[in-house]
Amino acid sequence: MNEINQKPILSRDYSYQKDVNVIHLGLGAFFRAFTCDYFQRMNKFATNSIRVMGVCLRTPDKIRALERQDGLFTAFEKGAHQLSSQVFDCIYDLVFAPDNPHYLLEALARPRVNLVTLTVTEKAYCLIPSSRELDLNNPDIIYDLKHPTTPRSAIGFLVYGLNLRRQRGIPPFTCLSCDNLPSNGKALSNAVLGFANRLDPKLGEWILNFGAFPSSMVDRIVPSISNEEVNYISTLTSYRDMAPVVHESYSLWVIENQFTIEAKFDFKKAGVKVVSDVGLFEHLKLRCLNGTHSALAYLGFLSGFKTVFEAVSNPILESFLDYLWKNEIVPTVIAPPDFEISDYVQELLDRYKNPNIKHLTKQIAMDGSEKLPQRILGTIEDNLKLGRSIELSCEVIGAWIRYTRGEDEACNKFDVMDPKANQFLEIHNSARNSKELVDSFINLEDIFCLSLRTNDVFKSMLEKALARQIEIGTLKSLKEVIR
Ligand code: CS2
């Protein structure tokens, strides 16, 4: 056994209570590095005011790791020039839902639990991306409608938990989405109400009348941690942590002031902006940050850059990003009150250039079919309506189409991580040229809304970008459009 494995693991030095008041679905790195950071700050003001039950719905690894260390974990903040760490202790109970769905459903029905937060990623909302309605053909939704005691999806658990509360005369909890979806509160209520109404329209009405689904904008770059980093962290600490997270220094959380009366947490004290309308913040962040993140992911990955830092260090990609922001993205967003967009964009570039954050382009490239509508396609739609340029955005969509083939420019093959990966492969196998590829892709109704599917300018611009990238390669193609 090496020295690291012999180290003690993290543990609490007292016997702690598992009487949680917040349930969080999705124990990924983002929740632990972002949401937990705010919960920790809140707990500094009122001791243990937030006690979280952490839930995983798909894989048990994180639960097992955190169970061994009593829910504690280390958060490493990596600024461009400094490092600091903290042990977070706001998670008090842990559940792998498939192991014990009954325990989770009963927890959701506990009167003390009045807030449920979610970081489950876009696809777990089971919505049709272009219409944002519940996808009744989604296999998990089909299954969950038939299995009230053993649901699989976040939506199924929320609705059956709410149903128990209604039957027992307990008011609903607030459902707070922390995922990167536009109007994520609305998206979540669409999914929950869509499911509840199928089950029992009276339940749907009760949730609509008494429930709350605030939208929120979440912003912090949290790359997935590598084994080397986990080992490195162990060398810095006196213990072995099996679930540490790394994150940048920046963070911003804006939440719509729309909670059930029972959920009285003081988010403001922790530095959260609580506002009446989060729309402008979401729009700005999804387009300026996530839009360019996806741009760097596809364009960078195809060109052989493994991380955002490597990609943005390439002068062509950096200039491309600058033009993309200035010419196509920023003109489509409106600044929230007291917010300077140019400062945000400048700061974004600095954040991408943080050499200590190793954010893999392949991580961001995942699930493009779910991400692109809100990140890039909305920008294209808005610019088309006003007759403005869409040339640069089309380079991004062109790169995404090439990425979905599962081969980079150096002919390295990779697995495309996307719910529609098989469909993409079929298209690539049958299309004979870039025109046919574009035709088939933009006819994917779940991704491209009607106005884009039927827009000739978009189609021809995309064909041009794709054909040029295939012919001369990504970076040369970008050089042509930023001249
Ligand atoms: C990223 C986001 O993985 C991705 O798709 O674009 O997770 C991004 O890092 C965060 O939204 C930053 O706030």
Coordinates of C-alpha atoms and ligand atoms in Angstrom, one line a residue:
M1 CA 0.0 0.0 0.0
N2 CA 1.4 3.4 -0.8
E3 CA 1.6 6.3 1.7
I4 CA -1.6 8.0 0.4
N5 CA -3.8 4.9 0.9
Q6 CA -2.5 4.5 4.4
K7 CA -3.8 8.0 5.4
P8 CA -6.9 8.2 7.5
I9 CA -10.0 9.2 5.5
L10 CA -12.1 12.3 6.4
S11 CA -14.5 11.7 9.3
R12 CA -16.6 13.7 11.7
D13 CA -15.6 13.6 15.3
Y14 CA -19.1 13.6 16.8
S15 CA -22.2 11.6 16.3
Y16 CA -24.3 13.7 13.9
Q17 CA -28.0 13.7 13.3
K18 CA -29.5 12.8 10.0
D19 CA -32.5 15.1 10.4
V20 CA -32.0 16.9 7.1
N21 CA -34.1 19.9 5.9
V22 CA -32.8 20.1 2.3
I23 CA -32.6 17.3 -0.3
H24 CA -30.3 17.6 -3.2
L25 CA -30.6 15.5 -6.3
G26 CA -27.4 14.9 -8.3
L27 CA -24.2 14.8 -6.2
G28 CA -21.9 15.8 -9.0
A29 CA -18.9 18.0 -8.7
F30 CA -20.9 21.1 -9.5
F31 CA -23.2 20.7 -6.6
R32 CA -20.4 20.0 -4.2
A33 CA -18.2 22.9 -5.4
F34 CA -20.9 25.5 -5.9
T35 CA -24.2 24.9 -4.1
C36 CA -22.5 23.4 -1.0
D37 CA -20.1 26.4 -0.9
Y38 CA -23.2 28.7 -0.5
F39 CA -24.7 26.3 2.0
Q40 CA -21.5 26.4 4.0
R41 CA -21.6 30.2 4.0
M42 CA -25.2 30.1 5.2
N43 CA -24.3 27.7 8.0
K44 CA -21.7 30.2 9.2
F45 CA -24.4 32.6 10.1
A46 CA -26.8 30.1 11.6
T47 CA -25.2 26.9 12.8
N48 CA -26.3 23.9 10.8
S49 CA -29.3 25.8 9.4
I50 CA -28.8 23.7 6.2
R51 CA -28.5 20.0 6.5
V52 CA -28.5 18.2 3.2
M53 CA -29.5 14.8 2.2
G54 CA -27.4 14.1 -0.9
V55 CA -29.0 11.8 -3.5
C56 CA -27.6 10.1 -6.6
L57 CA -30.1 8.7 -9.0
R58 CA -27.8 6.9 -11.5
T59 CA -24.4 5.8 -10.2
P60 CA -23.5 4.9 -6.6
D61 CA -19.8 5.8 -6.6
K62 CA -20.1 9.3 -5.1
I63 CA -22.5 8.1 -2.4
R64 CA -20.1 5.3 -1.5
A65 CA -17.1 7.6 -1.3
L66 CA -19.0 10.2 0.7
E67 CA -20.5 7.6 3.1
R68 CA -17.0 6.5 4.0
Q69 CA -16.2 10.0 5.1
D70 CA -19.5 10.9 6.8
G71 CA -20.5 13.2 4.0
L72 CA -17.4 15.4 4.4
F73 CA -15.2 16.4 1.4
T74 CA -12.6 18.9 0.5
A75 CA -13.2 21.8 -1.9
F76 CA -10.0 23.1 -3.6
E77 CA -10.2 26.6 -4.9
K78 CA -7.8 27.2 -7.7
G79 CA -7.3 30.8 -8.6
A80 CA -4.9 31.8 -11.4
H81 CA -2.3 32.5 -8.7
Q82 CA -3.4 31.0 -5.5
L83 CA -4.7 27.7 -4.0
S84 CA -6.8 27.3 -0.9
S85 CA -8.9 24.5 0.5
Q86 CA -11.8 23.9 2.9
V87 CA -13.6 20.9 4.2
F88 CA -17.4 21.1 3.6
D89 CA -19.7 19.5 6.1
C90 CA -23.3 20.4 5.1
I91 CA -24.2 16.9 3.8
Y92 CA -25.6 14.9 6.7
D93 CA -27.3 11.9 4.9
L94 CA -26.7 10.1 1.6
V95 CA -28.9 7.9 -0.5
F96 CA -28.4 6.0 -3.7
A97 CA -32.0 6.2 -4.9
P98 CA -32.2 2.8 -6.7
D99 CA -31.0 1.1 -3.5
N100 CA -33.7 2.6 -1.4
P101 CA -36.4 4.5 -3.3
H102 CA -38.8 4.1 -0.3
Y103 CA -36.4 6.0 2.0
L104 CA -36.0 8.8 -0.4
L105 CA -39.7 9.1 -1.0
E106 CA -40.4 9.2 2.7
A107 CA -37.6 11.8 3.1
L108 CA -39.2 13.9 0.5
A109 CA -42.5 13.8 2.4
R110 CA -40.9 14.8 5.8
P111 CA -42.5 18.1 7.0
R112 CA -39.1 19.5 7.9
V113 CA -37.8 19.2 4.3
N114 CA -38.9 22.3 2.6
L115 CA -36.3 22.8 -0.1
V116 CA -35.2 20.3 -2.9
T117 CA -32.3 21.5 -5.0
L118 CA -31.3 19.8 -8.3
T119 CA -28.1 19.5 -10.4
V120 CA -29.1 16.6 -12.6
T121 CA -28.0 18.1 -16.0
E122 CA -30.3 19.1 -18.9
K123 CA -31.4 15.6 -20.1
A124 CA -32.7 14.6 -16.6
Y125 CA -35.6 17.0 -17.0
C126 CA -37.0 14.7 -19.6
L127 CA -38.1 17.6 -21.8
I128 CA -38.2 17.9 -25.5
P129 CA -35.3 20.5 -25.9
S130 CA -37.0 22.5 -28.7
S131 CA -40.5 22.8 -27.1
R132 CA -39.5 22.3 -23.4
E133 CA -42.6 20.1 -22.8
L134 CA -42.3 16.8 -20.9
D135 CA -41.3 14.1 -23.3
L136 CA -43.9 11.4 -22.7
N137 CA -41.9 9.1 -24.9
N138 CA -38.9 9.3 -22.6
P139 CA -38.3 5.7 -21.3
D140 CA -37.8 6.9 -17.7
I141 CA -41.1 8.8 -17.8
I142 CA -42.9 5.9 -19.3
Y143 CA -41.5 3.7 -16.5
D144 CA -42.1 6.1 -13.7
L145 CA -45.7 6.7 -14.6
K146 CA -46.2 2.9 -14.1
H147 CA -44.0 2.5 -10.9
P148 CA -45.0 5.0 -8.2
T149 CA -43.0 3.3 -5.5
T150 CA -39.8 2.8 -7.4
P151 CA -39.3 5.7 -9.7
R152 CA -36.1 6.2 -11.6
S153 CA -36.1 9.9 -12.7
A154 CA -35.7 13.0 -10.7
I155 CA -39.1 14.1 -12.0
G156 CA -40.7 10.9 -10.9
F157 CA -39.3 11.2 -7.4
L158 CA -40.3 14.8 -7.0
V159 CA -43.9 14.2 -8.1
Y160 CA -44.4 11.0 -6.0
G161 CA -42.8 12.8 -3.0
L162 CA -45.2 15.8 -3.5
N163 CA -48.1 13.4 -3.9
L164 CA -47.3 11.9 -0.4
R165 CA -47.2 15.4 1.0
R166 CA -50.5 16.2 -0.4
Q167 CA -52.1 13.0 0.9
R168 CA -50.7 13.8 4.4
G169 CA -51.6 17.5 4.4
I170 CA -48.0 18.7 4.3
P171 CA -47.3 21.8 2.1
P172 CA -45.1 21.2 -1.0
F173 CA -41.4 21.9 -0.8
T174 CA -39.7 24.5 -3.0
C175 CA -38.1 22.9 -6.1
L176 CA -34.9 24.8 -6.9
S177 CA -33.2 23.9 -10.2
C178 CA -29.5 24.7 -10.3
D179 CA -29.0 23.4 -13.9
N180 CA -27.9 25.3 -16.9
L181 CA -31.3 25.6 -18.6
P182 CA -33.0 28.8 -19.6
S183 CA -35.8 29.6 -17.1
N184 CA -34.8 26.4 -15.3
G185 CA -37.6 26.9 -12.8
K186 CA -40.1 27.0 -15.6
A187 CA -38.4 24.0 -17.2
L188 CA -38.7 22.1 -13.9
S189 CA -42.3 23.0 -13.3
N190 CA -43.1 22.0 -16.9
A191 CA -41.7 18.6 -16.2
V192 CA -43.2 18.2 -12.8
L193 CA -46.6 19.5 -13.7
G194 CA -46.6 17.5 -17.0
F195 CA -46.0 14.3 -15.0
A196 CA -48.3 15.2 -12.1
N197 CA -51.2 16.1 -14.5
R198 CA -50.8 12.7 -16.2
L199 CA -51.0 11.0 -12.8
D200 CA -53.8 13.0 -11.4
P201 CA -54.9 16.5 -12.5
K202 CA -55.9 17.4 -8.9
L203 CA -52.3 16.8 -7.9
G204 CA -51.1 19.0 -10.7
E205 CA -53.5 21.8 -9.6
W206 CA -52.3 21.5 -6.0
I207 CA -48.6 21.8 -7.0
L208 CA -49.4 24.7 -9.3
N209 CA -51.3 26.5 -6.5
F210 CA -49.0 25.8 -3.6
G211 CA -45.6 24.8 -5.0
A212 CA -42.7 27.0 -6.0
F213 CA -40.2 26.6 -8.7
P214 CA -37.8 29.6 -8.6
S215 CA -35.5 30.0 -11.6
S216 CA -31.8 30.4 -10.8
M217 CA -28.7 31.3 -12.6
V218 CA -25.6 29.4 -11.4
D219 CA -22.1 30.3 -12.4
R220 CA -18.8 28.6 -11.4
I221 CA -16.4 26.6 -13.5
V222 CA -16.0 23.2 -11.9
P223 CA -14.0 20.7 -14.0
S224 CA -14.2 17.1 -13.2
I225 CA -11.3 16.1 -11.1
S226 CA -8.5 13.8 -12.4
N227 CA -6.9 11.0 -10.4
E228 CA -3.6 12.9 -10.4
E229 CA -5.4 15.8 -8.7
V230 CA -7.0 13.5 -6.1
N231 CA -3.6 12.1 -5.3
Y232 CA -2.0 15.6 -5.2
I233 CA -4.7 16.8 -2.8
S234 CA -3.9 13.8 -0.6
T235 CA -0.3 14.8 -0.5
L236 CA -1.3 18.3 0.8
T237 CA -3.7 17.1 3.5
S238 CA -3.4 14.9 6.5
Y239 CA -6.2 12.6 5.2
R240 CA -7.3 10.7 2.1
D241 CA -10.3 12.3 0.5
M242 CA -12.1 10.1 -2.0
A243 CA -14.5 12.8 -3.2
P244 CA -12.7 16.1 -3.4
V245 CA -13.6 18.9 -5.9
V246 CA -11.7 21.6 -7.6
H247 CA -13.2 24.9 -8.7
E248 CA -12.3 28.4 -9.7
S249 CA -12.6 31.3 -7.4
Y250 CA -15.4 33.0 -9.3
S251 CA -19.0 32.3 -8.4
L252 CA -22.3 33.9 -8.9
W253 CA -25.8 32.6 -7.9
V254 CA -28.9 34.5 -8.7
I255 CA -32.2 33.1 -7.5
E256 CA -35.7 34.3 -8.3
N257 CA -37.5 35.3 -5.1
Q258 CA -40.2 32.7 -5.3
F259 CA -40.2 30.2 -2.4
T260 CA -42.9 28.5 -0.5
I261 CA -43.5 30.3 2.8
E262 CA -42.0 27.4 4.7
A263 CA -38.6 27.7 3.0
K264 CA -37.1 30.6 4.8
F265 CA -33.4 30.3 4.1
D266 CA -31.4 33.4 4.1
F267 CA -29.6 33.1 0.8
K268 CA -28.8 36.8 0.7
K269 CA -26.5 36.5 3.7
A270 CA -24.4 34.0 1.7
G271 CA -23.9 36.4 -1.1
V272 CA -26.7 35.0 -3.4
K273 CA -28.5 37.7 -5.4
V274 CA -32.2 37.2 -4.8
V275 CA -34.1 39.0 -7.5
S276 CA -37.6 39.3 -8.8
D277 CA -36.6 38.2 -12.3
V278 CA -33.6 36.1 -13.1
G279 CA -34.2 36.0 -16.9
L280 CA -31.6 38.6 -18.0
F281 CA -28.9 36.9 -15.9
E282 CA -29.7 33.5 -17.3
H283 CA -29.8 34.7 -20.8
L284 CA -26.5 36.5 -20.4
K285 CA -24.7 33.6 -18.8
L286 CA -26.0 30.9 -21.0
R287 CA -25.1 32.8 -24.2
C288 CA -21.8 34.5 -23.1
L289 CA -20.3 31.8 -21.0
N290 CA -21.9 28.5 -22.0
G291 CA -22.2 29.5 -25.6
T292 CA -18.5 30.2 -25.9
H293 CA -17.7 27.2 -23.7
S294 CA -19.4 24.9 -26.2
A295 CA -17.7 26.8 -29.0
L296 CA -14.3 26.1 -27.5
A297 CA -15.3 22.6 -26.7
Y298 CA -16.1 21.6 -30.3
L299 CA -13.7 23.8 -32.2
G300 CA -10.9 23.1 -29.7
F301 CA -11.5 19.4 -29.3
L302 CA -11.5 18.8 -33.1
S303 CA -8.2 20.7 -33.3
G304 CA -6.6 18.6 -30.6
F305 CA -6.9 20.9 -27.6
K306 CA -7.7 18.9 -24.5
T307 CA -8.6 21.7 -22.2
V308 CA -10.3 25.1 -22.3
F309 CA -7.1 26.6 -21.2
E310 CA -5.2 25.0 -24.1
A311 CA -7.9 26.0 -26.6
V312 CA -8.1 29.6 -25.6
S313 CA -4.3 29.9 -25.6
N314 CA -4.4 29.4 -29.3
P315 CA -4.4 32.9 -30.9
I316 CA -6.9 31.9 -33.6
L317 CA -9.4 30.5 -31.2
E318 CA -8.9 33.5 -28.8
S319 CA -9.6 36.0 -31.6
F320 CA -12.5 33.9 -32.8
L321 CA -14.0 34.0 -29.3
D322 CA -13.5 37.7 -29.2
Y323 CA -15.3 38.2 -32.5
L324 CA -18.1 35.8 -31.5
W325 CA -18.8 37.7 -28.3
K326 CA -18.6 41.1 -29.9
N327 CA -20.3 40.5 -33.2
E328 CA -22.9 37.9 -32.5
I329 CA -23.5 37.1 -28.8
V330 CA -23.4 40.4 -26.9
P331 CA -25.7 42.2 -29.3
T332 CA -28.4 39.6 -28.4
V333 CA -28.3 40.0 -24.6
I334 CA -29.5 42.8 -22.3
A335 CA -27.5 43.8 -19.2
P336 CA -29.3 43.1 -15.9
P337 CA -29.5 46.2 -13.7
D338 CA -26.1 47.4 -12.4
F339 CA -24.3 44.8 -14.5
E340 CA -21.6 45.6 -17.1
I341 CA -21.5 43.0 -19.9
S342 CA -18.1 44.1 -21.2
D343 CA -16.6 43.5 -17.7
Y344 CA -18.3 40.1 -17.5
V345 CA -16.9 39.0 -20.9
Q346 CA -13.4 40.3 -20.1
E347 CA -13.6 38.4 -16.8
L348 CA -14.7 35.3 -18.7
L349 CA -11.7 35.3 -20.8
D350 CA -9.5 35.6 -17.7
R351 CA -11.4 32.7 -16.2
Y352 CA -10.8 30.5 -19.3
K353 CA -7.2 31.5 -19.2
N354 CA -6.7 30.2 -15.6
P355 CA -3.9 27.7 -16.1
N356 CA -4.8 25.8 -12.9
I357 CA -8.2 24.8 -14.1
K358 CA -8.0 21.8 -16.4
H359 CA -11.5 21.8 -17.8
L360 CA -11.7 19.1 -20.5
T361 CA -13.1 20.2 -23.8
K362 CA -14.6 16.6 -24.1
Q363 CA -16.5 17.2 -20.8
I364 CA -18.2 20.3 -22.1
A365 CA -18.8 18.8 -25.5
M366 CA -21.1 16.1 -23.9
D367 CA -24.8 16.3 -24.5
G368 CA -24.6 18.9 -27.3
S369 CA -28.2 18.0 -28.4
E370 CA -29.4 19.2 -25.0
K371 CA -27.1 22.2 -24.7
L372 CA -27.0 23.9 -28.0
P373 CA -30.5 25.2 -28.3
Q374 CA -30.0 27.6 -25.3
R375 CA -26.3 28.2 -25.8
I376 CA -26.0 29.0 -29.5
L377 CA -29.2 28.4 -31.4
G378 CA -31.1 31.1 -29.6
T379 CA -28.4 33.6 -30.5
I380 CA -28.6 32.5 -34.2
E381 CA -32.4 32.9 -34.2
D382 CA -32.3 36.4 -32.7
N383 CA -29.6 37.5 -35.1
L384 CA -31.5 36.1 -38.1
K385 CA -34.7 38.0 -37.0
L386 CA -32.7 41.2 -37.1
G387 CA -30.8 40.4 -40.3
R388 CA -27.5 40.3 -38.5
S389 CA -24.5 38.1 -39.1
I390 CA -24.6 34.4 -38.0
E391 CA -21.4 33.4 -39.7
L392 CA -19.4 32.7 -36.5
S393 CA -22.1 30.9 -34.7
C394 CA -22.5 28.6 -37.7
E395 CA -18.8 27.7 -37.4
V396 CA -19.7 26.3 -33.9
I397 CA -22.7 24.3 -35.2
G398 CA -20.6 23.0 -38.1
A399 CA -17.9 21.9 -35.6
W400 CA -20.6 20.2 -33.4
I401 CA -21.9 18.3 -36.5
R402 CA -18.4 17.1 -37.2
Y403 CA -17.8 16.2 -33.6
T404 CA -20.9 14.0 -33.6
R405 CA -19.1 11.7 -36.1
G406 CA -16.8 10.5 -33.3
E407 CA -13.5 11.4 -35.0
D408 CA -11.2 14.4 -34.5
E409 CA -9.0 16.1 -37.1
A410 CA -6.1 13.9 -36.4
C411 CA -8.4 10.9 -37.1
N412 CA -8.5 9.8 -33.5
K413 CA -11.8 8.1 -32.7
F414 CA -13.8 8.8 -29.6
D415 CA -17.2 8.0 -28.1
V416 CA -19.8 10.7 -28.6
M417 CA -21.5 11.2 -25.3
D418 CA -25.0 12.3 -26.2
P419 CA -28.5 10.9 -25.8
K420 CA -28.8 11.1 -29.6
A421 CA -25.4 9.6 -30.4
N422 CA -26.8 6.7 -32.3
Q423 CA -29.1 8.9 -34.4
F424 CA -26.1 11.1 -35.2
L425 CA -24.1 8.1 -36.3
E426 CA -26.8 6.9 -38.7
I427 CA -26.9 10.4 -40.3
H428 CA -23.1 10.4 -40.7
N429 CA -23.2 7.0 -42.3
S430 CA -25.9 7.8 -44.8
A431 CA -25.1 11.4 -45.8
R432 CA -22.9 11.6 -48.9
N433 CA -21.8 15.2 -48.5
S434 CA -21.9 18.3 -46.3
K435 CA -25.2 19.5 -47.9
E436 CA -26.9 16.2 -47.0
L437 CA -25.4 16.3 -43.5
V438 CA -26.8 19.7 -42.9
D439 CA -30.2 18.7 -44.3
S440 CA -30.5 15.8 -42.0
F441 CA -29.2 17.6 -38.9
I442 CA -31.3 20.6 -39.1
N443 CA -34.4 18.4 -39.6
L444 CA -33.9 17.1 -36.1
E445 CA -37.0 18.7 -34.7
D446 CA -36.1 18.1 -31.0
I447 CA -33.0 20.3 -31.5
F448 CA -33.8 22.9 -34.2
C449 CA -37.0 24.8 -33.8
L450 CA -39.2 25.5 -36.8
S451 CA -37.9 29.0 -37.6
L452 CA -34.4 27.5 -37.9
R453 CA -35.4 24.4 -39.8
T454 CA -37.1 26.6 -42.4
N455 CA -34.5 29.4 -42.7
D456 CA -32.5 29.3 -45.9
V457 CA -29.9 31.8 -44.7
F458 CA -29.1 29.6 -41.8
K459 CA -29.0 26.5 -43.9
S460 CA -26.7 27.9 -46.5
M461 CA -24.4 29.5 -43.9
L462 CA -24.1 26.3 -42.0
E463 CA -23.4 24.3 -45.2
K464 CA -20.7 26.8 -46.1
A465 CA -19.1 26.5 -42.6
L466 CA -19.3 22.8 -42.5
A467 CA -17.9 22.3 -46.1
R468 CA -15.0 24.7 -45.4
Q469 CA -14.1 23.0 -42.1
I470 CA -14.1 19.6 -43.8
E471 CA -12.0 20.9 -46.6
I472 CA -9.4 23.0 -44.8
G473 CA -9.7 22.1 -41.1
T474 CA -11.1 24.0 -38.2
L475 CA -8.5 26.6 -37.4
K476 CA -8.0 27.6 -41.1
S477 CA -11.7 27.9 -41.5
L478 CA -11.9 30.1 -38.4
K479 CA -9.1 32.3 -39.8
E480 CA -11.2 32.9 -42.9
V481 CA -14.2 34.2 -40.9
I482 CA -12.3 36.4 -38.6
R483 CA -10.3 38.2 -41.2
Ligands
CS2_1 C1 -20.0 23.9 -19.0 C2 -20.6 24.4 -17.7 O1 -19.8 21.6 -18.9 C3 -20.4 22.5 -19.4 O2 -21.2 22.4 -20.3 O3 -20.2 24.9 -20.0 O4 -20.6 23.4 -16.7 C4 -19.9 25.6 -17.1 O5 -18.6 25.4 -16.7 C5 -20.7 26.3 -16.0 O6 -22.0 26.5 -16.4 C6 -20.1 27.6 -15.5 O7 -20.9 28.3 -14.7

